[in-house]
Each structure stands twice: as structure tokens, then as C-alpha cells.
Amino acid sequence: MRNHPQALRRITAIGTVALAALSLQVGGAAAQDPGPTPGPTPGPSVVGGVPAAQGEFPWMVRLSMGCGGALYTHQIVLTAAHCVSGSGANTSITATAGVVDLNSSQAIKVKSTRVLQAPGYNGSGKDWALIKLARPINLPTLKTADNPSYNNGTFTVAGWGATSEGGGQQRYLQKADVPFVDDATCQGAYGNLIPGEEICAGLLDTGGVDTCQGDSGGPMFRKDDSGNWIQVGITSWGQGCARPGYPGVYTEVSTFASDIASAAASLGG
Ligand code: ARG
């Protein structure tokens, strides 16, 4: 994992005391705001969740740098900008799909060919990126929200990240439900929230359910009016994991829907 000046910038804005408490690193890196940092500490998967059933979320992808993602098209994974180091040719990432058990012999493993990090990403907001795969994966894709109408209600999150703050990465995909937290409330917890670009979710009063280190880049989703899953968020950051008063912060997918669509088109779909 390389350093992220941008992540440090945001942490500076929050203050050094808060730095120690922030836990946003990609699995395997030390805890920071959206951006992995060097360090041996294993990333904290979903806290307070339960194992997902095989095939329940068929578009879920595990990325080899220790992040999650979702199939945006059969050959493009949508993940977090802080999970990648920039844009350009990149054959170093392996996407694992089609299984809840990462060790399954049924796992579909495909290498990356290119990465496209959100244009203008500087460590705050715009936490999305696309990974082009070497070949299409024949699994369902996850539709993304292109307007704010689904930015409310109860969301589902999933990932192979830590199941407790500071805990290890998981072999089996975990899932949990988290309620929407409105921007004003979330800004009460995080003065540095970017309300137009980020959407919060979690159990504000009690904590106990949240994404955690290694879940970054994975989708936050709900059912649309037709009963199909739709992605409204991308796991981005939070202070610790599942702490009372500190919801999880997710990239607001609807805000970036057209940017993501153009970026995907530029990758050849
Ligand atoms: N940034 C983390 C990662 O890279 C995700 C942290 C999510 N934290 C939270 N409290 N919801 O895996």
C-alpha cells in the first residue's frame, strides 16, 4: 500500500487526535481516511453482519488489494478511488467473483487491464474508480442509481472486510442492513462530510452494524421500485467501525452516475 497525501490532508483537517481513531484503510493497510497507508495492521469486513448466501449478491467482487467492488458491466468493476493508486494501464489487480467463499474452487478470477480513478480525486469526496477486466464475467451486473430518489430507507452492505474494528479480513462474504442517516445528522458527526458527494448510513444511537476495513469499494444497495437491487453507495470511510455516533460514509453514487457512465464508455464498456 502506498501513502496517500490526500488522505493525510483530510486527516490534518480533522486533527491529529482524530487520526488515531479513524479507520478507513484498505485491508492490510493502517487505518486512515479514504486511502490506504503503509503498515502491517490488518484492515477491520462488515461488523454486525451475517454470512451472505451463495448467489445472493452475484455482482459482488473481491479485489486483490483488499477492497470490494461490484460488476458495473460484465467487464468493469465499480470500486472506490482510494482503493487504487491512479489511472492507466494496470494488470496487477485480480478480481475474484462468483463465490461467497474466496477459497472456493469455483471462484472466477480475472486480472485487470486498466484502472480509471475518478477525475479530480484528491482524497476527499469523489471516491469512485473503475477497473477494466481482461475478459467479461458472465454474472449479473448491479444497476446504479442515477438520481437521488433511492437515497433513503434501509440499505444493505456486503464485503469480506473486518468483522470488528482492527479485526482480520474474512473468507466468507458478510452482509448487513444499515439505515440511512441524513446529511445534517452525519455532519454533526463529521465536520468534513461532503454532503453532495457522500451519503451516510448506520445505527447512530447504538452503533454495532457497519462496514469496516477491507469493505471499501464495495456497494451499498437497496431494492428499487421494481424490486431489483440498485447501488446507492460505495463504501468509503468512517471513524472506527460501528461506533455509536459515527455512521459509515459512502460515495453518493447518484451524484456521479453520469461521470461513471462516461468513464465506463471510455474504457470500452
Ligand atoms: N476505508 C475503508 C476501507 O478501505 C472502509 C471503512 C469503512 N468504515 C466504516 N466505519 N464504515 O476498507
mmCIF file of C-alpha atoms and ligand atoms in Angstrom:
data_model
loop_
_atom_site.group_PDB
_atom_site.id
_atom_site.type_symbol
_atom_site.label_atom_id
_atom_site.label_comp_id
_atom_site.label_asym_id
_atom_site.label_seq_id
_atom_site.Cartn_x
_atom_site.Cartn_y
_atom_site.Cartn_z
ATOM 1 C CA MET A 1 0.000 0.000 0.000
ATOM 2 C CA ARG A 2 1.350 3.402 -0.820
ATOM 3 C CA ASN A 3 0.896 6.606 1.037
ATOM 4 C CA HIS A 4 -1.891 8.983 0.207
ATOM 5 C CA PRO A 5 -1.107 12.642 0.606
ATOM 6 C CA GLN A 6 -4.750 13.411 0.123
ATOM 7 C CA ALA A 7 -5.810 11.150 2.913
ATOM 8 C CA LEU A 8 -3.312 12.879 5.112
ATOM 9 C CA ARG A 9 -4.684 16.237 4.085
ATOM 10 C CA ARG A 10 -8.127 15.274 5.237
ATOM 11 C CA ILE A 11 -6.794 13.856 8.442
ATOM 12 C CA THR A 12 -4.927 17.077 9.048
ATOM 13 C CA ALA A 13 -8.167 18.917 8.661
ATOM 14 C CA ILE A 14 -9.785 16.680 11.247
ATOM 15 C CA GLY A 15 -6.903 16.887 13.643
ATOM 16 C CA THR A 16 -4.186 14.543 14.723
ATOM 17 C CA VAL A 17 -6.126 13.212 17.674
ATOM 18 C CA ALA A 18 -8.903 12.034 15.428
ATOM 19 C CA LEU A 19 -6.309 10.475 13.169
ATOM 20 C CA ALA A 20 -5.694 7.608 15.519
ATOM 21 C CA ALA A 21 -9.387 6.895 15.710
ATOM 22 C CA LEU A 22 -10.068 6.988 12.003
ATOM 23 C CA SER A 23 -10.263 3.610 10.420
ATOM 24 C CA LEU A 24 -10.552 3.700 6.705
ATOM 25 C CA GLN A 25 -7.711 1.713 5.379
ATOM 26 C CA VAL A 26 -7.884 -0.883 2.725
ATOM 27 C CA GLY A 27 -7.446 -4.335 4.153
ATOM 28 C CA GLY A 28 -3.848 -4.815 5.083
ATOM 29 C CA ALA A 29 -3.001 -1.146 5.477
ATOM 30 C CA ALA A 30 -3.046 1.025 8.555
ATOM 31 C CA ALA A 31 -6.208 2.887 9.445
ATOM 32 C CA GLN A 32 -6.672 6.270 7.809
ATOM 33 C CA ASP A 33 -9.274 8.272 5.988
ATOM 34 C CA PRO A 34 -10.145 7.235 2.421
ATOM 35 C CA GLY A 35 -6.791 5.998 1.435
ATOM 36 C CA PRO A 36 -4.589 3.139 2.375
ATOM 37 C CA THR A 37 -1.409 3.897 4.255
ATOM 38 C CA PRO A 38 1.642 1.751 4.845
ATOM 39 C CA GLY A 39 1.572 -0.567 7.797
ATOM 40 C CA PRO A 40 1.133 -4.191 8.761
ATOM 41 C CA THR A 41 -2.151 -3.806 10.626
ATOM 42 C CA PRO A 42 -4.838 -5.916 9.008
ATOM 43 C CA GLY A 43 -7.837 -3.929 7.896
ATOM 44 C CA PRO A 44 -11.005 -4.174 10.153
ATOM 45 C CA SER A 45 -15.477 -6.682 6.809
ATOM 46 C CA VAL A 46 -18.821 -5.902 7.794
ATOM 47 C CA VAL A 47 -19.410 -5.519 11.542
ATOM 48 C CA GLY A 48 -22.642 -6.934 12.962
ATOM 49 C CA GLY A 49 -23.470 -8.840 9.792
ATOM 50 C CA VAL A 50 -24.214 -12.421 8.833
ATOM 51 C CA PRO A 51 -22.837 -14.608 6.040
ATOM 52 C CA ALA A 52 -24.374 -13.953 2.628
ATOM 53 C CA ALA A 53 -25.812 -16.937 0.742
ATOM 54 C CA GLN A 54 -24.048 -18.198 -2.359
ATOM 55 C CA GLY A 55 -25.515 -16.314 -5.317
ATOM 56 C CA GLU A 56 -27.386 -13.780 -3.188
ATOM 57 C CA PHE A 57 -25.295 -10.837 -4.441
ATOM 58 C CA PRO A 58 -23.906 -12.254 -7.693
ATOM 59 C CA TRP A 59 -22.257 -8.989 -8.767
ATOM 60 C CA MET A 60 -20.071 -8.761 -5.622
ATOM 61 C CA VAL A 61 -16.359 -8.772 -6.362
ATOM 62 C CA ARG A 62 -13.320 -9.034 -4.124
ATOM 63 C CA LEU A 63 -10.275 -7.126 -5.333
ATOM 64 C CA SER A 64 -6.769 -8.335 -4.568
ATOM 65 C CA MET A 65 -5.583 -5.066 -2.981
ATOM 66 C CA GLY A 66 -8.073 -5.762 -0.185
ATOM 67 C CA CYS A 67 -11.176 -3.950 -1.362
ATOM 68 C CA GLY A 68 -14.665 -4.805 -2.552
ATOM 69 C CA GLY A 69 -16.400 -3.850 -5.769
ATOM 70 C CA ALA A 70 -19.454 -4.576 -7.884
ATOM 71 C CA LEU A 71 -19.847 -5.536 -11.524
ATOM 72 C CA TYR A 72 -20.915 -2.328 -13.273
ATOM 73 C CA THR A 73 -20.749 -4.104 -16.606
ATOM 74 C CA HIS A 74 -19.596 -7.665 -17.278
ATOM 75 C CA GLN A 75 -16.076 -6.332 -17.777
ATOM 76 C CA ILE A 76 -15.935 -3.276 -15.463
ATOM 77 C CA VAL A 77 -15.874 -3.234 -11.670
ATOM 78 C CA LEU A 78 -17.011 -0.142 -9.749
ATOM 79 C CA THR A 79 -14.936 0.395 -6.601
ATOM 80 C CA ALA A 80 -13.537 3.252 -4.502
ATOM 81 C CA ALA A 81 -10.930 5.740 -5.737
ATOM 82 C CA HIS A 82 -8.962 5.243 -2.524
ATOM 83 C CA CYS A 83 -8.568 1.547 -3.391
ATOM 84 C CA VAL A 84 -6.452 2.341 -6.455
ATOM 85 C CA SER A 85 -3.335 4.412 -6.982
ATOM 86 C CA GLY A 86 -4.240 6.344 -10.119
ATOM 87 C CA SER A 87 -5.404 5.859 -13.673
ATOM 88 C CA GLY A 88 -3.857 3.962 -16.557
ATOM 89 C CA ALA A 89 -2.799 0.521 -17.659
ATOM 90 C CA ASN A 90 -2.765 -1.849 -14.679
ATOM 91 C CA THR A 91 -2.505 -5.624 -14.808
ATOM 92 C CA SER A 92 -1.741 -6.051 -11.115
ATOM 93 C CA ILE A 93 -5.262 -6.394 -9.714
ATOM 94 C CA THR A 94 -7.118 -9.700 -9.529
ATOM 95 C CA ALA A 95 -10.901 -9.654 -9.263
ATOM 96 C CA THR A 96 -12.493 -12.683 -7.608
ATOM 97 C CA ALA A 97 -16.180 -13.187 -8.426
ATOM 98 C CA GLY A 98 -18.986 -15.712 -8.377
ATOM 99 C CA VAL A 99 -18.406 -17.027 -4.870
ATOM 100 C CA VAL A 100 -19.061 -16.088 -1.272
ATOM 101 C CA ASP A 101 -16.081 -18.267 -0.256
ATOM 102 C CA LEU A 102 -12.879 -16.696 -1.524
ATOM 103 C CA ASN A 103 -11.136 -20.076 -1.237
ATOM 104 C CA SER A 104 -13.718 -21.887 -3.344
ATOM 105 C CA SER A 105 -12.500 -23.832 -6.356
ATOM 106 C CA GLN A 106 -15.496 -22.318 -8.185
ATOM 107 C CA ALA A 107 -14.101 -18.807 -7.860
ATOM 108 C CA ILE A 108 -13.828 -16.817 -11.083
ATOM 109 C CA LYS A 109 -10.549 -14.898 -11.081
ATOM 110 C CA VAL A 110 -9.828 -12.262 -13.711
ATOM 111 C CA LYS A 111 -6.957 -9.792 -13.928
ATOM 112 C CA SER A 112 -7.311 -6.075 -14.511
ATOM 113 C CA THR A 113 -6.139 -4.326 -17.656
ATOM 114 C CA ARG A 114 -6.861 -0.673 -16.795
ATOM 115 C CA VAL A 115 -7.861 1.483 -13.883
ATOM 116 C CA LEU A 116 -9.773 4.755 -14.095
ATOM 117 C CA GLN A 117 -9.749 6.748 -10.871
ATOM 118 C CA ALA A 118 -12.368 9.489 -10.541
ATOM 119 C CA PRO A 119 -11.096 12.552 -12.393
ATOM 120 C CA GLY A 120 -10.037 15.190 -9.874
ATOM 121 C CA TYR A 121 -9.889 12.732 -6.956
ATOM 122 C CA ASN A 122 -7.742 14.271 -4.229
ATOM 123 C CA GLY A 123 -8.582 12.188 -1.180
ATOM 124 C CA SER A 124 -11.823 13.911 -0.229
ATOM 125 C CA GLY A 125 -15.098 13.050 -1.950
ATOM 126 C CA LYS A 126 -15.239 11.618 -5.485
ATOM 127 C CA ASP A 127 -14.370 8.241 -4.011
ATOM 128 C CA TRP A 128 -15.072 6.078 -7.045
ATOM 129 C CA ALA A 129 -12.990 4.226 -9.609
ATOM 130 C CA LEU A 130 -13.484 1.727 -12.402
ATOM 131 C CA ILE A 131 -11.404 -1.359 -13.089
ATOM 132 C CA LYS A 132 -11.487 -2.860 -16.559
ATOM 133 C CA LEU A 133 -11.122 -6.637 -16.567
ATOM 134 C CA ALA A 134 -9.174 -8.757 -19.030
ATOM 135 C CA ARG A 135 -12.337 -10.597 -20.011
ATOM 136 C CA PRO A 136 -16.055 -10.346 -19.325
ATOM 137 C CA ILE A 137 -17.507 -12.247 -16.388
ATOM 138 C CA ASN A 138 -20.829 -13.872 -17.115
ATOM 139 C CA LEU A 139 -22.648 -12.829 -13.946
ATOM 140 C CA PRO A 140 -25.389 -10.282 -13.266
ATOM 141 C CA THR A 141 -24.356 -6.630 -13.004
ATOM 142 C CA LEU A 142 -25.577 -4.215 -10.322
ATOM 143 C CA LYS A 143 -27.610 -1.267 -11.540
ATOM 144 C CA THR A 144 -26.503 2.117 -10.171
ATOM 145 C CA ALA A 145 -28.792 4.906 -9.005
ATOM 146 C CA ASP A 146 -28.806 7.853 -11.420
ATOM 147 C CA ASN A 147 -30.968 10.153 -9.266
ATOM 148 C CA PRO A 148 -31.362 10.726 -5.513
ATOM 149 C CA SER A 149 -34.780 9.075 -5.161
ATOM 150 C CA TYR A 150 -33.341 5.954 -3.526
ATOM 151 C CA ASN A 151 -31.056 7.834 -1.155
ATOM 152 C CA ASN A 152 -33.198 6.894 1.827
ATOM 153 C CA GLY A 153 -34.576 3.904 3.675
ATOM 154 C CA THR A 154 -32.636 0.821 4.654
ATOM 155 C CA PHE A 155 -29.568 -0.227 2.751
ATOM 156 C CA THR A 156 -27.630 -3.470 2.525
ATOM 157 C CA VAL A 157 -23.855 -3.534 2.661
ATOM 158 C CA ALA A 158 -21.573 -6.503 1.992
ATOM 159 C CA GLY A 159 -17.914 -7.350 1.980
ATOM 160 C CA TRP A 160 -15.036 -9.566 3.019
ATOM 161 C CA GLY A 161 -13.508 -6.944 5.296
ATOM 162 C CA ALA A 162 -13.115 -6.972 9.042
ATOM 163 C CA THR A 163 -15.971 -8.006 11.314
ATOM 164 C CA SER A 164 -14.686 -5.841 14.135
ATOM 165 C CA GLU A 165 -12.556 -2.746 14.353
ATOM 166 C CA GLY A 166 -8.962 -3.888 13.988
ATOM 167 C CA GLY A 167 -10.070 -7.426 13.044
ATOM 168 C CA GLY A 168 -8.937 -9.571 10.137
ATOM 169 C CA GLN A 169 -10.250 -9.982 6.639
ATOM 170 C CA GLN A 170 -12.922 -12.611 6.062
ATOM 171 C CA ARG A 171 -13.015 -15.732 3.900
ATOM 172 C CA TYR A 172 -16.818 -15.663 3.557
ATOM 173 C CA LEU A 173 -18.835 -12.699 2.302
ATOM 174 C CA GLN A 174 -20.728 -10.924 5.080
ATOM 175 C CA LYS A 175 -23.810 -8.736 4.752
ATOM 176 C CA ALA A 176 -25.745 -6.348 6.971
ATOM 177 C CA ASP A 177 -28.562 -3.805 6.816
ATOM 178 C CA VAL A 178 -27.967 -0.193 7.795
ATOM 179 C CA PRO A 179 -30.445 2.704 7.873
ATOM 180 C CA PHE A 180 -29.888 5.967 6.018
ATOM 181 C CA VAL A 181 -28.518 8.835 8.101
ATOM 182 C CA ASP A 182 -29.365 12.293 6.766
ATOM 183 C CA ASP A 183 -26.621 14.754 5.820
ATOM 184 C CA ALA A 184 -27.278 17.195 8.651
ATOM 185 C CA THR A 185 -27.057 14.449 11.258
ATOM 186 C CA CYS A 186 -23.997 12.972 9.616
ATOM 187 C CA GLN A 187 -22.329 16.368 9.519
ATOM 188 C CA GLY A 188 -22.859 16.530 13.243
ATOM 189 C CA ALA A 189 -20.536 13.542 13.482
ATOM 190 C CA TYR A 190 -18.158 14.502 10.694
ATOM 191 C CA GLY A 191 -17.438 18.171 10.093
ATOM 192 C CA ASN A 192 -15.614 17.227 6.927
ATOM 193 C CA LEU A 193 -18.526 15.419 5.284
ATOM 194 C CA ILE A 194 -19.153 16.471 1.679
ATOM 195 C CA PRO A 195 -22.953 16.216 1.601
ATOM 196 C CA GLY A 196 -23.337 16.401 -2.169
ATOM 197 C CA GLU A 197 -20.828 13.612 -2.722
ATOM 198 C CA GLU A 198 -21.265 11.393 0.321
ATOM 199 C CA ILE A 199 -24.191 9.546 1.873
ATOM 200 C CA CYS A 200 -24.167 8.150 5.412
ATOM 201 C CA ALA A 201 -25.701 5.036 6.926
ATOM 202 C CA GLY A 202 -25.538 3.278 10.250
ATOM 203 C CA LEU A 203 -27.104 2.877 13.654
ATOM 204 C CA LEU A 204 -26.371 6.305 15.046
ATOM 205 C CA ASP A 205 -27.517 5.661 18.613
ATOM 206 C CA THR A 206 -26.212 2.190 19.255
ATOM 207 C CA GLY A 207 -23.591 1.515 16.619
ATOM 208 C CA GLY A 208 -22.886 -2.193 16.184
ATOM 209 C CA VAL A 209 -23.527 -2.554 12.458
ATOM 210 C CA ASP A 210 -21.273 -1.054 9.818
ATOM 211 C CA THR A 211 -18.804 -1.668 7.059
ATOM 212 C CA CYS A 212 -15.175 -1.774 8.107
ATOM 213 C CA GLN A 213 -11.646 -2.013 6.739
ATOM 214 C CA GLY A 214 -11.498 -4.139 3.610
ATOM 215 C CA ASP A 215 -15.112 -3.412 2.682
ATOM 216 C CA SER A 216 -14.122 -0.239 0.898
ATOM 217 C CA GLY A 217 -15.130 -0.062 -2.715
ATOM 218 C CA GLY A 218 -17.972 -2.494 -2.170
ATOM 219 C CA PRO A 219 -21.545 -1.459 -2.882
ATOM 220 C CA MET A 220 -24.251 -0.153 -0.578
ATOM 221 C CA PHE A 221 -27.560 -1.066 -2.198
ATOM 222 C CA ARG A 222 -31.318 -1.428 -1.735
ATOM 223 C CA LYS A 223 -34.337 -2.576 -3.714
ATOM 224 C CA ASP A 224 -35.765 -0.221 -6.303
ATOM 225 C CA ASP A 225 -39.471 0.190 -7.004
ATOM 226 C CA SER A 226 -39.354 -2.834 -9.307
ATOM 227 C CA GLY A 227 -37.833 -4.990 -6.603
ATOM 228 C CA ASN A 228 -34.375 -5.092 -8.198
ATOM 229 C CA TRP A 229 -31.157 -4.267 -6.347
ATOM 230 C CA ILE A 230 -29.806 -0.801 -7.051
ATOM 231 C CA GLN A 231 -26.490 0.612 -5.880
ATOM 232 C CA VAL A 232 -26.696 3.897 -3.988
ATOM 233 C CA GLY A 233 -23.279 3.965 -2.322
ATOM 234 C CA ILE A 234 -19.668 2.833 -2.385
ATOM 235 C CA THR A 235 -18.046 2.020 0.948
ATOM 236 C CA SER A 236 -15.646 4.856 1.678
ATOM 237 C CA TRP A 237 -14.797 5.734 5.281
ATOM 238 C CA GLY A 238 -15.816 6.231 8.887
ATOM 239 C CA GLN A 239 -14.358 6.812 12.308
ATOM 240 C CA GLY A 240 -13.527 3.385 13.577
ATOM 241 C CA CYS A 241 -16.216 0.842 12.735
ATOM 242 C CA ALA A 242 -19.738 0.539 14.095
ATOM 243 C CA ARG A 243 -19.137 3.102 16.836
ATOM 244 C CA PRO A 244 -22.190 4.849 18.273
ATOM 245 C CA GLY A 245 -22.413 8.373 16.880
ATOM 246 C CA TYR A 246 -20.237 7.600 13.864
ATOM 247 C CA PRO A 247 -22.113 6.310 10.803
ATOM 248 C CA GLY A 248 -20.391 4.807 7.800
ATOM 249 C CA VAL A 249 -19.719 7.200 4.941
ATOM 250 C CA TYR A 250 -20.363 6.091 1.366
ATOM 251 C CA THR A 251 -19.790 7.690 -2.008
ATOM 252 C CA GLU A 252 -23.138 9.047 -3.225
ATOM 253 C CA VAL A 253 -23.449 7.082 -6.441
ATOM 254 C CA SER A 254 -26.322 9.123 -7.909
ATOM 255 C CA THR A 255 -24.142 12.243 -7.836
ATOM 256 C CA PHE A 256 -21.552 10.574 -10.033
ATOM 257 C CA ALA A 257 -23.803 8.426 -12.194
ATOM 258 C CA SER A 258 -23.162 10.326 -15.409
ATOM 259 C CA ASP A 259 -19.416 10.643 -14.725
ATOM 260 C CA ILE A 260 -19.228 6.918 -14.067
ATOM 261 C CA ALA A 261 -21.168 6.152 -17.242
ATOM 262 C CA SER A 262 -18.835 8.308 -19.367
ATOM 263 C CA ALA A 263 -15.798 6.801 -17.716
ATOM 264 C CA ALA A 264 -17.070 3.297 -18.411
ATOM 265 C CA ALA A 265 -17.739 4.228 -22.026
ATOM 266 C CA SER A 266 -14.167 5.497 -22.306
ATOM 267 C CA LEU A 267 -12.980 2.076 -21.129
ATOM 268 C CA GLY A 268 -14.970 0.440 -23.853
ATOM 269 C CA GLY A 269 -17.821 -0.653 -21.594
HETATM 270 N N1 ARG B 1 -11.864 2.851 4.084
HETATM 271 C C1 ARG B 1 -12.194 1.516 4.498
HETATM 272 C C2 ARG B 1 -11.554 0.528 3.545
HETATM 273 O O1 ARG B 1 -10.634 0.918 2.849
HETATM 274 C C3 ARG B 1 -13.662 1.353 4.734
HETATM 275 C C4 ARG B 1 -14.022 1.921 6.033
HETATM 276 C C5 ARG B 1 -15.478 1.959 6.286
HETATM 277 N N2 ARG B 1 -15.622 2.357 7.647
HETATM 278 C C6 ARG B 1 -16.796 2.497 8.252
HETATM 279 N N3 ARG B 1 -16.788 2.796 9.504
HETATM 280 N N4 ARG B 1 -17.945 2.298 7.614
HETATM 281 O O2 ARG B 1 -11.820 -0.654 3.599
#
